[in-house]
GROMACS .gro file of C-alpha atoms in nm:
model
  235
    1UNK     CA    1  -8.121  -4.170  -9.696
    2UNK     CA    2  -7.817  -4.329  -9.841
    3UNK     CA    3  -7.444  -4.220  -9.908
    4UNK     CA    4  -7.284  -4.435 -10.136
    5UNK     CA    5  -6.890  -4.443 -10.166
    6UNK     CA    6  -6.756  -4.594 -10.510
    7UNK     CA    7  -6.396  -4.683 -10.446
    8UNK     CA    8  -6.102  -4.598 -10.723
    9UNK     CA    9  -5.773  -4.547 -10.804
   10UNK     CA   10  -5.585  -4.473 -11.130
   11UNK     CA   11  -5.576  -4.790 -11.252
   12UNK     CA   12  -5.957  -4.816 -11.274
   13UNK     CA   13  -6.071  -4.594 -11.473
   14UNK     CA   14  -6.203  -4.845 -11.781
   15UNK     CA   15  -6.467  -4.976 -11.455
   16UNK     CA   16  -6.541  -4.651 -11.361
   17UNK     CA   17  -6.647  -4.542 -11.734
   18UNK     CA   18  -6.809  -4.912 -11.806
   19UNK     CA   19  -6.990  -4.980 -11.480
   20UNK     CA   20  -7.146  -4.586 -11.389
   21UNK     CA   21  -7.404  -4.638 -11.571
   22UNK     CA   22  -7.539  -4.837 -11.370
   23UNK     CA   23  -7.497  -4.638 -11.020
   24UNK     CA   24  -7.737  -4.366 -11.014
   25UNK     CA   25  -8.053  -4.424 -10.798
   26UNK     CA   26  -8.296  -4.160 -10.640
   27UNK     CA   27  -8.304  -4.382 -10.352
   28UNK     CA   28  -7.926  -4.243 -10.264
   29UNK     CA   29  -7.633  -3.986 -10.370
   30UNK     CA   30  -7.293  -4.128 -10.433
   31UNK     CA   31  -6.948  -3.945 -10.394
   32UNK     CA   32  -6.600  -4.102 -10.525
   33UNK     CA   33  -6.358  -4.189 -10.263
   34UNK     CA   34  -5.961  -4.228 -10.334
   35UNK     CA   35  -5.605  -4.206 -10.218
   36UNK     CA   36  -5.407  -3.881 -10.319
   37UNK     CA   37  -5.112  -4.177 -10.400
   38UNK     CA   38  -5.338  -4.259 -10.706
   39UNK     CA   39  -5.570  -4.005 -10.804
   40UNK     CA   40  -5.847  -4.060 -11.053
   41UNK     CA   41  -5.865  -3.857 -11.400
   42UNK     CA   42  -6.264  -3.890 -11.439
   43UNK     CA   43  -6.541  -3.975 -11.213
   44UNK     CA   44  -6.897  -3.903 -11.364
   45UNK     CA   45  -6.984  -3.484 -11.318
   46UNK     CA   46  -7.366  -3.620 -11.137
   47UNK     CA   47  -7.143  -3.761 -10.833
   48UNK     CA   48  -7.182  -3.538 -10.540
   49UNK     CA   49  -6.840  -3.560 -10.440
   50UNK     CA   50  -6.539  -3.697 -10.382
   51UNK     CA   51  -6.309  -3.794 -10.087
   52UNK     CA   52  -5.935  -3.791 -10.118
   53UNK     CA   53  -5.744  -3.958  -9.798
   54UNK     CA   54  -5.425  -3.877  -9.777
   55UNK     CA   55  -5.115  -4.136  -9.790
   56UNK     CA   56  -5.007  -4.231  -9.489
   57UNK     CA   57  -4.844  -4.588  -9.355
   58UNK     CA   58  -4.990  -4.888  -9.390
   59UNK     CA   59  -4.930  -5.232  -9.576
   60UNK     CA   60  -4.889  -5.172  -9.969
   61UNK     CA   61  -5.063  -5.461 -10.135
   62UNK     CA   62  -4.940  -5.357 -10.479
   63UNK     CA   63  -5.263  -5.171 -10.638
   64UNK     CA   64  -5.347  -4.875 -10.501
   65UNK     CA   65  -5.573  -5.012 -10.176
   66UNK     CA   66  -5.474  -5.087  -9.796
   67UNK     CA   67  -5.604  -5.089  -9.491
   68UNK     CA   68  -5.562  -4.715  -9.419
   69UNK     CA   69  -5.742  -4.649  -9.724
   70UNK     CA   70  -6.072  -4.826  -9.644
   71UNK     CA   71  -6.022  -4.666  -9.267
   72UNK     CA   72  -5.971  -4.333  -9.430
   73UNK     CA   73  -6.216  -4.375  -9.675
   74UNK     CA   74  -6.493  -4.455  -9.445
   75UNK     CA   75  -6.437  -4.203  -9.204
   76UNK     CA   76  -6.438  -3.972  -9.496
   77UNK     CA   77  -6.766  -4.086  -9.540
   78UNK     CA   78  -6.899  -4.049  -9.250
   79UNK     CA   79  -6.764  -3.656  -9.197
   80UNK     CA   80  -6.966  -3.611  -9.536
   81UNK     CA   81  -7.283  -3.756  -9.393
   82UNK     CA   82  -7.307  -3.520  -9.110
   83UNK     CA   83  -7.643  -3.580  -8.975
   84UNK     CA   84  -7.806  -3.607  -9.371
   85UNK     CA   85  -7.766  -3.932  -9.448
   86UNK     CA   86  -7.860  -4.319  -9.181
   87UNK     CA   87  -7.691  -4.531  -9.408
   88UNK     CA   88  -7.310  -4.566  -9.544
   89UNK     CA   89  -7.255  -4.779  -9.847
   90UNK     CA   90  -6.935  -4.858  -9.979
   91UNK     CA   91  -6.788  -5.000 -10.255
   92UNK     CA   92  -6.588  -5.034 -10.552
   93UNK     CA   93  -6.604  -4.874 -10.882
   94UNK     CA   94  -6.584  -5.276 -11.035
   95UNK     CA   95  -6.948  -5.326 -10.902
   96UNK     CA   96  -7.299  -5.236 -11.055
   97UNK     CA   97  -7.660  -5.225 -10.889
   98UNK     CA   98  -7.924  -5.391 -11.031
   99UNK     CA   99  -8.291  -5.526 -10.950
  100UNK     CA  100  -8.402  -5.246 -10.730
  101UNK     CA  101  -8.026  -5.165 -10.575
  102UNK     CA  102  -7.997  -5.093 -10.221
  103UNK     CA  103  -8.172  -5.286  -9.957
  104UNK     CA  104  -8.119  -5.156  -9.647
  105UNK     CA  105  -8.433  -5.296  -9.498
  106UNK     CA  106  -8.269  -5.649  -9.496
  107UNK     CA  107  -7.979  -5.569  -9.310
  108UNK     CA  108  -7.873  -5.541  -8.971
  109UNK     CA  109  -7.883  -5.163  -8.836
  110UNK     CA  110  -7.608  -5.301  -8.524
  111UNK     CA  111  -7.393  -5.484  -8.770
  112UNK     CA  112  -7.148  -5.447  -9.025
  113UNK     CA  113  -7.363  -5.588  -9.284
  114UNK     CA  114  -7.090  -5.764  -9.607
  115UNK     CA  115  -7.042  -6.028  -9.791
  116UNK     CA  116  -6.872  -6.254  -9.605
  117UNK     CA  117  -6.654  -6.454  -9.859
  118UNK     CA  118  -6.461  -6.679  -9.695
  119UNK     CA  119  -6.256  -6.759  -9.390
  120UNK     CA  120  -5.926  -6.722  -9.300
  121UNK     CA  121  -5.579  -6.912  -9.260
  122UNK     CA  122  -5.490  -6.922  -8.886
  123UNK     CA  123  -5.156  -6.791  -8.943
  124UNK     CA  124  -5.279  -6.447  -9.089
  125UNK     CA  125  -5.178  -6.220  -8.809
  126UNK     CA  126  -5.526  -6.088  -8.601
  127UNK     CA  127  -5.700  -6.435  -8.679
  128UNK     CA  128  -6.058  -6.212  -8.750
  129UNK     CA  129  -6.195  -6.542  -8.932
  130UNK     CA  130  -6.368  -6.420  -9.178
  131UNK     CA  131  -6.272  -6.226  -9.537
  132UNK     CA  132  -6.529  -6.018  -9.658
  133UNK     CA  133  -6.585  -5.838  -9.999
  134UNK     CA  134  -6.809  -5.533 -10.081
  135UNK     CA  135  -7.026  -5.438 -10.070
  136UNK     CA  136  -6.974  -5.283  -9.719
  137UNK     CA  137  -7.368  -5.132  -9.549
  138UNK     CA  138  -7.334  -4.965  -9.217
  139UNK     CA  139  -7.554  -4.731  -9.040
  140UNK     CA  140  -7.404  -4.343  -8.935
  141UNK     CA  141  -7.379  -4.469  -8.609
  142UNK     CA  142  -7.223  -4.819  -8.686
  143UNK     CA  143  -6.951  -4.692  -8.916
  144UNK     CA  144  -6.814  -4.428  -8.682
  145UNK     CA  145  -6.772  -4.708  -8.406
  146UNK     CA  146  -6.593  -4.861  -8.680
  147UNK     CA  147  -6.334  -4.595  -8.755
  148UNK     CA  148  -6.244  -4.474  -8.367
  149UNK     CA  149  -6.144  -4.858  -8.329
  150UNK     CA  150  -5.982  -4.885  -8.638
  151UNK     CA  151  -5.778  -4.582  -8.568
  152UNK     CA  152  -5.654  -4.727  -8.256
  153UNK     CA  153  -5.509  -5.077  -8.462
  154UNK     CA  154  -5.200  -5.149  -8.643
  155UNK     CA  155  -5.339  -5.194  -8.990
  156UNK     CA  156  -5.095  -5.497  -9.025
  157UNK     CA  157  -5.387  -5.744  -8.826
  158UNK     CA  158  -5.556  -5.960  -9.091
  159UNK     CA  159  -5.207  -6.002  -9.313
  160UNK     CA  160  -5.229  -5.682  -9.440
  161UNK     CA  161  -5.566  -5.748  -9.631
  162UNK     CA  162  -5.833  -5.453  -9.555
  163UNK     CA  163  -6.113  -5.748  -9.647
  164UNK     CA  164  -5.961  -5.924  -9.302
  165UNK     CA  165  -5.841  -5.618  -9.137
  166UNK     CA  166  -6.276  -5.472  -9.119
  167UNK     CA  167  -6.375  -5.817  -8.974
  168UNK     CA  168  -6.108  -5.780  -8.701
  169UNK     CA  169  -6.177  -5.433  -8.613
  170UNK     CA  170  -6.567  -5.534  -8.575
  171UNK     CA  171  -6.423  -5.787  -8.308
  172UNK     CA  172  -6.208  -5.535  -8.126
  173UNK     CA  173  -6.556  -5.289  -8.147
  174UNK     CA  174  -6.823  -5.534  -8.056
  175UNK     CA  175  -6.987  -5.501  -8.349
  176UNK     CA  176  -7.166  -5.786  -8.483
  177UNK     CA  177  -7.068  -5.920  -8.865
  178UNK     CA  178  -7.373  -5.989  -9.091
  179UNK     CA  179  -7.403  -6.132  -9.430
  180UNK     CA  180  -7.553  -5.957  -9.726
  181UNK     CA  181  -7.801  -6.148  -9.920
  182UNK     CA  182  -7.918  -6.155 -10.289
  183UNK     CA  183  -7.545  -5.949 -10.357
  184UNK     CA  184  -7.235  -6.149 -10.572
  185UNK     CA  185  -6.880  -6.110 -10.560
  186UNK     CA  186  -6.560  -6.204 -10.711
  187UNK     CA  187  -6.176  -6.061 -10.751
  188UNK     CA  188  -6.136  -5.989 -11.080
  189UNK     CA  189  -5.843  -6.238 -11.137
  190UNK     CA  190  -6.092  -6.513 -11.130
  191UNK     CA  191  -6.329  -6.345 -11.367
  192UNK     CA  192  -6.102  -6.473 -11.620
  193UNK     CA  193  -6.294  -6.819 -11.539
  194UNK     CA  194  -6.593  -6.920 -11.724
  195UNK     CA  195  -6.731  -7.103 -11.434
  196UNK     CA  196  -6.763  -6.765 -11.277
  197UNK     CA  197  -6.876  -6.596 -11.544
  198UNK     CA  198  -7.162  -6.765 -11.549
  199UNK     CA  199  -7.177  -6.782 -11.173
  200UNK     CA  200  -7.199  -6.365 -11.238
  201UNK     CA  201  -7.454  -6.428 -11.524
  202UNK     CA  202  -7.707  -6.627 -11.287
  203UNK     CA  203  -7.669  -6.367 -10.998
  204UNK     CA  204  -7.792  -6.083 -11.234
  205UNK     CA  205  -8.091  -6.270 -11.371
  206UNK     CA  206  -8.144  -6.435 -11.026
  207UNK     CA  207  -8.239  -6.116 -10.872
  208UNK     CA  208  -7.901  -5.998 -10.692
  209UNK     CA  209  -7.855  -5.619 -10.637
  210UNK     CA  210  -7.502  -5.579 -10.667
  211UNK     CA  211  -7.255  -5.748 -10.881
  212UNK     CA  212  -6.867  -5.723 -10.805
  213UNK     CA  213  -6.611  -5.801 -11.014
  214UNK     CA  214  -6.691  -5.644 -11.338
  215UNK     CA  215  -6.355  -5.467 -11.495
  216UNK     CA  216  -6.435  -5.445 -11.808
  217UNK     CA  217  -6.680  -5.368 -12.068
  218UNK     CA  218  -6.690  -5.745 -12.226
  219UNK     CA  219  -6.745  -5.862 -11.900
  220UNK     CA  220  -7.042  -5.682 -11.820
  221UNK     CA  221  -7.202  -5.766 -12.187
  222UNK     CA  222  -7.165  -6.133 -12.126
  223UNK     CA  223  -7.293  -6.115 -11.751
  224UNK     CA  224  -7.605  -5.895 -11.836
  225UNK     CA  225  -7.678  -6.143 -12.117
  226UNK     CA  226  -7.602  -5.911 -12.432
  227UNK     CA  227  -7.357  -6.149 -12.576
  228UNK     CA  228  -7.368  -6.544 -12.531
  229UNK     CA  229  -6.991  -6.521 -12.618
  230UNK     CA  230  -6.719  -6.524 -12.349
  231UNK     CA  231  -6.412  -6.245 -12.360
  232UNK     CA  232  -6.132  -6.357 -12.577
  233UNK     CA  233  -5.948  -6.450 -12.259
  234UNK     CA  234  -6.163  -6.656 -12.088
  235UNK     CA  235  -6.048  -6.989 -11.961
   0.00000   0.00000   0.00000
């Protein structure tokens, strides 16, 4: 079995309402995970739950999400699992499943299985390599491994970033970092690009299982092929 964590804060609450839809699957449960610094109005009443970490320090990156957060977040997770549930999946409340979601099966139960999205300047403080987005699929056993190291680091390795800070914390643990096929990503900044709006648009029809990226409701009708037109703001 599956847990699912669908990260949020405040400011996302058009994603949550746009993208739910297309979360449910009897294959998992999903909870809501977020910081009591930014709490969420509405999360959808079928969730099973939510986790709220607690402020604490850590580098501020200016919307709602550090590298305490993701720590917290996933440690959250795993209290919730108890012994119920092999697999952790998290991600953010920006991302959809499609094509038969979650595919455990191809992943790595050792590994912190991600998207690895690029690598790293050498100058960013912890020098992991790698910057990863979501989504994030760890076994039980995996993910608390994951949070008694990253407990013991300063959550300023990796610049600050909690997509450079994981990677880092996986080379402190010994755990091995795997890539997640048939799965797209992209911040949403660059969604305002049509080159990636169509890079979104193959990934769906291509097969991928999870699309990241997706703020907004225009978006997501021109990436699921409703509309051949791109948002007003496209460039």
């Amino acid at each position: 079995m599956i847990l699912v964590g669908i990260q949020a804060h405040a400011g996302m609450q058009e994603a949550i309402k746009v993208n739910c839809p297309f979360w449910p699957n009897p294959q998992y449960d999903i909870i809501g995970l977020e910081g009591d610094d930014s709490p969420v109005e509405w999360w959808p009443d079928w969730i099973k739950g939510k986790v709220v970490s607690k402020i604490r320090p850590g580098r501020w990156l200016g919307y709602g999400f550090r590298p305490t957060l993701l720590v917290d977040s996933i440690a959250g997770m795993c209290d919730f699992a108890g012994d119920k549930y092999e697999w952790l999946l998290w991600t953010e409340c920006d991302s959809i499943f499609l094509n038969g979601s979650v595919r455990p099966e191809a992943c790595k139960p050792i590994a912190f299985n991600a998207l690895i999205a690029g690598w790293c300047p050498p100058e960013w403080k912890g020098g992991s390599g790698a910057f990863i987005h979501p989504p994030f699929l760890l076994s039980i056993d995996v993910a608390r491994r994951w949070v008694s190291m990253a407990r013991s680091m300063s959550t300023e390795h990796g610049n600050g970033a909690p997509d450079v800070f994981a990677p880092i914390v996986c080379n402190h643990a010994g755990i091995p970092l795997a890539t997640i096929d048939h799965v797209w990503s992209c911040n949403g900044l660059d969604m305002r690009l049509a080159s990636k709006m169509r890079e979104a648009r193959k990934a769906a029809n291509n097969g991928c299982w999870h699309i990241h990226g997706i703020k907004r409701q225009d978006h997501q009708d021109y990436i699921l092929g409703r509309t051949d037109n791109f948002p007003a703001d496209t460039l």
